[in-house]
C-alpha angles and dihedrals in degrees: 000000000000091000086060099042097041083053114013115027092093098048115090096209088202083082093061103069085199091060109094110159147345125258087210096182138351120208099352124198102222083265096054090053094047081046096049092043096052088047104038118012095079092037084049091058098038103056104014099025105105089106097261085104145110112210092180123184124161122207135210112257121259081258090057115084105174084100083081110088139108120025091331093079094112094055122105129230082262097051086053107049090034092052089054085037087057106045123009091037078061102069115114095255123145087246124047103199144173107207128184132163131216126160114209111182112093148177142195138179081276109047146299128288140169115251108265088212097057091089098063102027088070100036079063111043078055096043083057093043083057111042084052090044095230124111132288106232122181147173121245108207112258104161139043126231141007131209102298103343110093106173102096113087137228107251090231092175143049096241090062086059098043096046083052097059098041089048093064092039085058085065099040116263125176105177111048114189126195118237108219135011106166140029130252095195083189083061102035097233117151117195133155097317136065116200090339090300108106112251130202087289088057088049101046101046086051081056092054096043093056085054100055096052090065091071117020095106089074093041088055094054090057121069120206119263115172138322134252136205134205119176107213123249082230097045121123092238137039085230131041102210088218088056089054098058099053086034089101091057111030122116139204117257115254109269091350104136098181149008132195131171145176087222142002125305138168127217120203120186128218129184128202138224092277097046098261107149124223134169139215106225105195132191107240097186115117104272107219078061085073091201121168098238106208106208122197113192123183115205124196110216097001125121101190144334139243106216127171122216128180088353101300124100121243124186121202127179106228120223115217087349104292125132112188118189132158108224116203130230109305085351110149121188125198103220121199118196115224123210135182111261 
């Protein structure tokens, strides 16, 4: 807030045809929420609020607890998100959002892994987004590193990129941000570009980018349901611990009879408008493996299915109901069944 009245509070930005929006607060404490609503929610609305607007704000996640400080200690993570949900969601903006981040891929001195905690995390943040009836927003990783904490790793291929993207479109996203573009050398963050000059990370989000906006326009039309788990015949461990922690919740797939996979993978169903039911099938294999990952569905009724890889549609006749596909490192489909009418 001082930053923005010692440099901006004189400027009217509808002067300023580039501007399209405001980025109020980024990982607020409670305080900091209560702070940023009393400064900025009725300025926001009086003078922006026509509905052109972005009034942008991005939340820890439910496993973050450094929104807990001041005289807020005793508040819950739902006092938290439905206090931002309540208020500052509420700005007449042209979108109405619920944002978290929450970087996944990890290292330590003996090896890389995927957070337990990102499944539900984000089966959270848009079961939140859909209860409220506002949109699930989300970061995919795009940097390593970050002051002294060195457990987030550097993306260093495409299918790291790609398997982030396609994580946060299983639950429904539909405002993926980058993190993070530049480098802060005194911090030792590494993003998209090296030295000011764009790197391979730069490169290949602008690649998966191009994909998805092949086919947007059908995941659009389709809104998130519930989430769904399968452990791979070819997978390290019986149990995978992100699947444990949504196992409580998770849900079978409609008119989906069997599952099978060399390695882990996650379903997601989404249902449209009219009721027609899809799901995300994601590869949940750690993507700097780079494994080819075989999945065998069986569907009960249906007599194909529409699915959409790499941003191009595809439609296959099933015989007695099974659909097999290798999905490649990070790789994610959006399968549509087909009945007869």
């Amino acid at each position: 807030p001082n930053y923005y009245e010692q440099y901006f509070s004189t400027i009217d930005f509808r002067d300023y045809p580039a501007v399209k929006g405001f980025f109020v607060v980024d990982e607020p404490t409670y305080g900091q929420l209560v702070d940023t609503e009393s400064r900025y929610l009725t300025w926001f609305n009086e003078n922006y609020g026509d509905g052109t607007y972005e009034f942008w704000s991005n939340l820890f996640s439910r496993y973050v607890t450094n929104w807990k400080k001041g005289d807020y200690k005793d508040k819950t993570y739902d006092d938290y998100a439905g206090h931002y949900l309540s208020t500052l969601s509420r700005a007449n903006s042209i979108n109405k959002h619920f944002s978290i981040d929450y970087y996944t891929l990890r290292k330590t001195d003996g090896g890389i892994y995927m957070a337990d905690t990102n499944l539900m995390a984000h089966v959270d943040a848009a079961t939140r987004a859909k209860n409220a009836g506002v949109k699930f927003s989300a970061y995919v990783q795009a940097f390593g590193g970050y002051a002294d904490d060195t457990s987030y790793r550097e993306p260093t291929t495409y299918a790291e990129i790609d398997w982030g993207v396609n994580n946060l479109l299983s639950f429904g996203a539909t405002t993926l941000k980058f993190f993070h573009y530049r480098e802060y050398k005194k911090d030792k963050l590494v993003g998209m570009l090296s030295d000011g000059v764009p790197n391979d990370r730069y490169y290949w989000t602008q690649e998966a980018l191009e994909i998805l906006r092949k086919w947007d326009h059908v995941y659009l039309s389709y809104k998130w349901d519930h989430i769904y788990t399968n452990v791979g015949t070819g997978s390290r461990d019986s149990i995978n611990p992100a699947f444990e922690y949504v196992r409580n919740i998770e849900k079978p797939i409609t008119n989906v009879s069997g599952v099978k996979s060399k390695y882990d993978i996650t379903m997601n169903e989404f249902t449209d408008g009219d009721g027609n039911k899809a799901f995300m099938l994601c590869n949940y294999d750690e993507p700097l493996m780079q494994r080819k990952n075989k999945v065998t569905i069986t569907m009960q009724n249906a007599e194909g299915l529409l699915y959409y890889r790499k941003g191009e549609p595809t439609t296959v006749l099933l015989e007695k109901g099974k659909f097999e596909i290798e999905l490649d490192a990070g790789e994610g489909v959006f399968v549509i069944p087909l009945y007869k009418k």
